PDB file of C-alpha atoms and ligand atoms in Angstrom:
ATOM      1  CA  UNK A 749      15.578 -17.185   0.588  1.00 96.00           C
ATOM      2  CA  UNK A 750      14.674 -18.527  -2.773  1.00 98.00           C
ATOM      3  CA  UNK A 751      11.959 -16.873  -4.882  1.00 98.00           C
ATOM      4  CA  UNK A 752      10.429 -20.067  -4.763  1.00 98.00           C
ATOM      5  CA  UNK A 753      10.107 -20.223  -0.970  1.00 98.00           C
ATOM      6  CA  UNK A 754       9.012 -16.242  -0.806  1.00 98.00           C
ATOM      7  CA  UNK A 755       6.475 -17.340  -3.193  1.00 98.00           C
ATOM      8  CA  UNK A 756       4.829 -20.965  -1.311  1.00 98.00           C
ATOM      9  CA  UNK A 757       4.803 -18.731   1.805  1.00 98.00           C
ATOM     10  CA  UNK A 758       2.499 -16.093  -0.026  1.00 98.00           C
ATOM     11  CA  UNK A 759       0.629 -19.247  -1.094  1.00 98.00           C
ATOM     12  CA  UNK A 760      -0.127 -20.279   2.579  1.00 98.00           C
ATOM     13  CA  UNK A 761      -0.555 -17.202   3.694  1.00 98.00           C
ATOM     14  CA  UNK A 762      -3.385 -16.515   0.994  1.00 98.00           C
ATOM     15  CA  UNK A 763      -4.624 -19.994   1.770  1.00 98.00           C
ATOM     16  CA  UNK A 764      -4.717 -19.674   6.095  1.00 98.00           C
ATOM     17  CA  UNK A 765      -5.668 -15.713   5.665  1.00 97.00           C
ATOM     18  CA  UNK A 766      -7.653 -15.797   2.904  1.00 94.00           C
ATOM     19  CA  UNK A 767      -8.987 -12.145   3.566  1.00 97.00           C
ATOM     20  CA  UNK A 768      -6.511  -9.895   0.586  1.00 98.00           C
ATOM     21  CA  UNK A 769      -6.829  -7.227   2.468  1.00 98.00           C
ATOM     22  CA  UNK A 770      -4.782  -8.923   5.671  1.00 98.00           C
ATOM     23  CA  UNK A 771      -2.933 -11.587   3.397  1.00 98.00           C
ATOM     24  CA  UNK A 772      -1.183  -8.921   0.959  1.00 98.00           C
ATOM     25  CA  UNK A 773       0.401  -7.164   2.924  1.00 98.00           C
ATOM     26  CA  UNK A 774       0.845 -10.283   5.321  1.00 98.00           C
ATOM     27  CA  UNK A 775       2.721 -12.028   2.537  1.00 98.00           C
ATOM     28  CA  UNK A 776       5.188  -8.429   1.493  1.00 98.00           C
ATOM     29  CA  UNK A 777       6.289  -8.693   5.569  1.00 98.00           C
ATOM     30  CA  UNK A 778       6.857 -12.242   5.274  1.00 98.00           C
ATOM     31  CA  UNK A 779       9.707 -11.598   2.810  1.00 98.00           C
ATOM     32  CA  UNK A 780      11.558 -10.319   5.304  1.00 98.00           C
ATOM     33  CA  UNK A 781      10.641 -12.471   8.023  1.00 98.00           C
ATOM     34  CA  UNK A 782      11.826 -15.415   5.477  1.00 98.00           C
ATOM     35  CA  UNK A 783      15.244 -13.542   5.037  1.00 98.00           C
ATOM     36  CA  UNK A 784      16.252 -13.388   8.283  1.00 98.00           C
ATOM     37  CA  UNK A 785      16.183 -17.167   8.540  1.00 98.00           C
ATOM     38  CA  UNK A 786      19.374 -18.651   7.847  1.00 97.00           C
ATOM     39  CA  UNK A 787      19.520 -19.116   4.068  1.00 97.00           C
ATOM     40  CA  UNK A 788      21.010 -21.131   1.041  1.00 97.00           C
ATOM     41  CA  UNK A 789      23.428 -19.010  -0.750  1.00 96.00           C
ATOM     42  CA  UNK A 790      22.000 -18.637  -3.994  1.00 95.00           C
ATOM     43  CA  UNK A 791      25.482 -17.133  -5.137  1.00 92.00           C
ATOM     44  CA  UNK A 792      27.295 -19.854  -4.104  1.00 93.00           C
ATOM     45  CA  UNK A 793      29.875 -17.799  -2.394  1.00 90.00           C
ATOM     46  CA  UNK A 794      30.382 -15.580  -5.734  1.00 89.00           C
ATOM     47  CA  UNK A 795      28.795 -12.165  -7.126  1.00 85.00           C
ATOM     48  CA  UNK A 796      25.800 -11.500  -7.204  1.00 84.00           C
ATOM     49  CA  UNK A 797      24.189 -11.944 -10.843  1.00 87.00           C
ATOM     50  CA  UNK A 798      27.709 -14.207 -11.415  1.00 89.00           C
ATOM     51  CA  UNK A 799      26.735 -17.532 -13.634  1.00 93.00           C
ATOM     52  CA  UNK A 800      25.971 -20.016 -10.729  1.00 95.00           C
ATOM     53  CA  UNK A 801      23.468 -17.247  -9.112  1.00 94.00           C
ATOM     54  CA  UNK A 802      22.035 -16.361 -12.809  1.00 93.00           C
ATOM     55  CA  UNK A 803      21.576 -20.498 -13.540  1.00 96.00           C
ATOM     56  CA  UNK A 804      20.417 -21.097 -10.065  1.00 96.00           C
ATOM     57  CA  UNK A 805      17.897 -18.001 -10.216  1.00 96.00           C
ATOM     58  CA  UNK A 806      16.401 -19.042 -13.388  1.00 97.00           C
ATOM     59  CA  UNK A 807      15.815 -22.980 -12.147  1.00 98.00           C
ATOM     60  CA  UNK A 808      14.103 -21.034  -9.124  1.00 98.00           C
ATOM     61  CA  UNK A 809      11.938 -18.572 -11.334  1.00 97.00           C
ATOM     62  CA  UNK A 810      11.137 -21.690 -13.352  1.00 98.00           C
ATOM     63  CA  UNK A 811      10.177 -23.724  -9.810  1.00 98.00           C
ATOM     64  CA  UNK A 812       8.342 -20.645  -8.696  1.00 98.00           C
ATOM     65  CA  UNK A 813       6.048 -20.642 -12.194  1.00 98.00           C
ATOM     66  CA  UNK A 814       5.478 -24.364 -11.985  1.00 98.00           C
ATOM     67  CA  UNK A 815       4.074 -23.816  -8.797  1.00 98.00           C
ATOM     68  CA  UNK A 816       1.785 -21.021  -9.102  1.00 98.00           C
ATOM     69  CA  UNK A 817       0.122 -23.350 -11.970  1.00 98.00           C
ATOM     70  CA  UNK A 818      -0.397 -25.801  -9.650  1.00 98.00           C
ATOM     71  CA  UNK A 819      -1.855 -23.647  -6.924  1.00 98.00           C
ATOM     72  CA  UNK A 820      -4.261 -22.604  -9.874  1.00 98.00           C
ATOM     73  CA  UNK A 821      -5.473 -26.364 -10.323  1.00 98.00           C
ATOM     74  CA  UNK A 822      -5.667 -27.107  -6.331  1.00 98.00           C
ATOM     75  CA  UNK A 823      -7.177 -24.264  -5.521  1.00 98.00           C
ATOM     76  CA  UNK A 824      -9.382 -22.749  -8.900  1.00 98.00           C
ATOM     77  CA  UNK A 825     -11.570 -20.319  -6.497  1.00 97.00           C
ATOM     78  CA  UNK A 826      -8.280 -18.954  -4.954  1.00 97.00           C
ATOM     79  CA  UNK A 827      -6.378 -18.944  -7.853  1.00 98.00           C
ATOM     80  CA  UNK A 828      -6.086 -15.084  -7.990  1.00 98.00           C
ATOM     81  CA  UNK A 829      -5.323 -14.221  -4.119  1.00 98.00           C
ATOM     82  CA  UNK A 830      -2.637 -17.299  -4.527  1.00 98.00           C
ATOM     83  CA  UNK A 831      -0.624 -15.718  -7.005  1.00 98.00           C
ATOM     84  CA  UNK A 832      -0.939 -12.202  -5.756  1.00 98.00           C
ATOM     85  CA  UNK A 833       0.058 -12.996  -2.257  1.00 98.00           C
ATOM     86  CA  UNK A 834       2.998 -15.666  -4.023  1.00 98.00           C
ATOM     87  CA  UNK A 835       4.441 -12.386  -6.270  1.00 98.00           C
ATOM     88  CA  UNK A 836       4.082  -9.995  -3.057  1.00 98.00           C
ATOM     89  CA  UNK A 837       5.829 -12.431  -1.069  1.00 98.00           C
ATOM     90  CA  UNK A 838       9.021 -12.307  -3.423  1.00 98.00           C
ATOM     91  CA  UNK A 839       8.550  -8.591  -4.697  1.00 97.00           C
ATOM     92  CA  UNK A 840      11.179  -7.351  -2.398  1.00 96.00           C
ATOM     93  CA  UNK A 841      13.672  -9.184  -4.278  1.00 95.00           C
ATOM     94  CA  UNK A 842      13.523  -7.360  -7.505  1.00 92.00           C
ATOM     95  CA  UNK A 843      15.031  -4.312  -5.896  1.00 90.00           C
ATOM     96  CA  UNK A 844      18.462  -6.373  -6.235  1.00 87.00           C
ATOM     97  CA  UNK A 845      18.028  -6.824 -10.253  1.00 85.00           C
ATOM     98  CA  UNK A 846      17.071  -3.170 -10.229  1.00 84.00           C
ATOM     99  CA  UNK A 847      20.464  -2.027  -8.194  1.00 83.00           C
ATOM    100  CA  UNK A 848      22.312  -4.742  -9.690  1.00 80.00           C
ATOM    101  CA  UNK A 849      21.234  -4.630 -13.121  1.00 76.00           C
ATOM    102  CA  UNK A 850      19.630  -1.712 -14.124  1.00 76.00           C
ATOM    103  CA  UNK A 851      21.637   0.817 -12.365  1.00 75.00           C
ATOM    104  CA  UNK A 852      25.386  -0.868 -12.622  1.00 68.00           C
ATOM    105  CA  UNK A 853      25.057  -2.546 -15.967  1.00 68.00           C
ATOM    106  CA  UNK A 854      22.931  -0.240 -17.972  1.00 66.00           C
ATOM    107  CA  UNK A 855      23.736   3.328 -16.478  1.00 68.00           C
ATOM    108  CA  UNK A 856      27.566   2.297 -15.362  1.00 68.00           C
ATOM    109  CA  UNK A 857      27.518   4.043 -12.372  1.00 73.00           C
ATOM    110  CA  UNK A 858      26.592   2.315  -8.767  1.00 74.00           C
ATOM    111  CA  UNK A 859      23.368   3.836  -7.242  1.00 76.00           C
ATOM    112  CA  UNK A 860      23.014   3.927  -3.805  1.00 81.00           C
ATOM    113  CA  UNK A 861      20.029   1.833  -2.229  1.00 84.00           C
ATOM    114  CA  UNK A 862      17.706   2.910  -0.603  1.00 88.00           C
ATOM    115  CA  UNK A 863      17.110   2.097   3.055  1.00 93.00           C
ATOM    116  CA  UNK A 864      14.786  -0.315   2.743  1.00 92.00           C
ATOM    117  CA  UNK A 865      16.929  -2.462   0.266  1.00 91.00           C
ATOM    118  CA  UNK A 866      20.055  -1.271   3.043  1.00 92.00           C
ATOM    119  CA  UNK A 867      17.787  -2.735   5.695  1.00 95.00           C
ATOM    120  CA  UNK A 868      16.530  -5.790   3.398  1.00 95.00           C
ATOM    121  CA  UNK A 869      20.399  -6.615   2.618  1.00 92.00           C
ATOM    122  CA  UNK A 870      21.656  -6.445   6.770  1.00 95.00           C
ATOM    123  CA  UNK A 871      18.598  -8.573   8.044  1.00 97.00           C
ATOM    124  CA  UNK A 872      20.251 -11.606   5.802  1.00 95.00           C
ATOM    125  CA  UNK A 873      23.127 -12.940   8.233  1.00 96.00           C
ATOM    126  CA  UNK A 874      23.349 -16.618   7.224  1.00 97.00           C
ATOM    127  CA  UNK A 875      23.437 -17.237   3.698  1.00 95.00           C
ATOM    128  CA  UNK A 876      25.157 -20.747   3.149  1.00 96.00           C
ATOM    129  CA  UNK A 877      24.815 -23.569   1.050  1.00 96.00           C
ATOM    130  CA  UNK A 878      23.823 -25.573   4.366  1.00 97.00           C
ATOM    131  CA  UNK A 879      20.866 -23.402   4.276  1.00 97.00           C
ATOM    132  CA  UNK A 880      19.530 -25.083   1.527  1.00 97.00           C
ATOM    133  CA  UNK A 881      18.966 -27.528   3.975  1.00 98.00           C
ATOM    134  CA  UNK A 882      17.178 -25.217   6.006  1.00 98.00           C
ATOM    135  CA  UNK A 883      15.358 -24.211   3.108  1.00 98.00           C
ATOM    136  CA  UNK A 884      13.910 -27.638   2.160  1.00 98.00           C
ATOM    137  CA  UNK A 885      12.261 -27.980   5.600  1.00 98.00           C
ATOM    138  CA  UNK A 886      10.657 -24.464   5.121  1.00 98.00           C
ATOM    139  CA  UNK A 887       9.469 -25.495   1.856  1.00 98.00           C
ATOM    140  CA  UNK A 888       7.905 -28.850   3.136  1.00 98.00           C
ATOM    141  CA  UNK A 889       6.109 -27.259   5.793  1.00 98.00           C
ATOM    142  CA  UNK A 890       4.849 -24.286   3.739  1.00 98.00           C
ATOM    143  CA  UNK A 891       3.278 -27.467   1.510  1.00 98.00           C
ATOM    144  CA  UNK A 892       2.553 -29.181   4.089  1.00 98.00           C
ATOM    145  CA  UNK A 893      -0.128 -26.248   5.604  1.00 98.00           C
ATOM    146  CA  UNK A 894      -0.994 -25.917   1.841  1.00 98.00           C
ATOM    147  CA  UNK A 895      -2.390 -29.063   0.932  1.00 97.00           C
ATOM    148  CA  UNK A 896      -3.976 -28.715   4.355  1.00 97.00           C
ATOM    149  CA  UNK A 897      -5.998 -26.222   3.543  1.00 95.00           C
ATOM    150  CA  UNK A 898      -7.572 -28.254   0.466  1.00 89.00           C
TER     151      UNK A 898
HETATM  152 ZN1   ZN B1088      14.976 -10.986   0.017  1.00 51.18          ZN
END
């Protein structure tokens, strides 16, 4: 799923939960719960770190930013919780730009992952650009509990 979608789910979690204890770690599992929900293919059927994913990744970081200052203006008194639970929620993600990036492009040699990242990469088995589709329903109902909670 997007980074931006990881993140409004930490955001609702924080916001329903409220407790960091419960909605940290809540919002790390939900990563994965997210990913196995059919996807949009942020790749666009290319590589991984190719220049659609790179361009599409950085309009999503940007999204995911915009957000997490508007969280902060909803919700001042659960600012901090918010944007833990919405950078937990995508966390699991920056394992790629560490395999990807760090160990092919800077060290030239492929590293295995690990088998959490192994386990992280099989539990995605629909990413498509029709899941973007998919995608904007998750993200209107992750809102939709959000502004709920105001
Ligand atoms: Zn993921």
């Amino acid at each position: 799923m997007t980074g931006t979608n990881h993140g409004i789910t930490g955001a609702a979690i924080a916001l329903l939960v409220r407790e960091p204890v419960v909605a940290i770690p809540l919002s790390y599992a939900s990563h994965f719960v997210c990913d196995v929900i059919p996807h949009f293919d942020m790749t666009f059927g290319d590589k991984l770190f190719g220049k659609k994913f790179n361009i599409t990744l950085i309009c999503d970081f940007f999204a995911a930013a915009t957000l997490m200052i508007l969280f902060g203006f909803l919700f001042p008194s659960q600012k901090w919780i918010i944007w833990a639970c919405m950078i937990v929620a995508a966390s699991p993600d920056l394992a790629w730009a560490y395999y990807y990036l760090y160990s092919d492009r800077l060290k030239h040699r492929k590293l295995k992952p690990d088998p959490i990242t192994r386990w992280h990469s099989q539990i995605q088995w629909s990413q498509t650009l029709k899941g973007g589709y998919v995608e904007a329903v998750w993200f209107l109902l992750m809102g939709l509990i959000i502004l709920t909670r105001r």
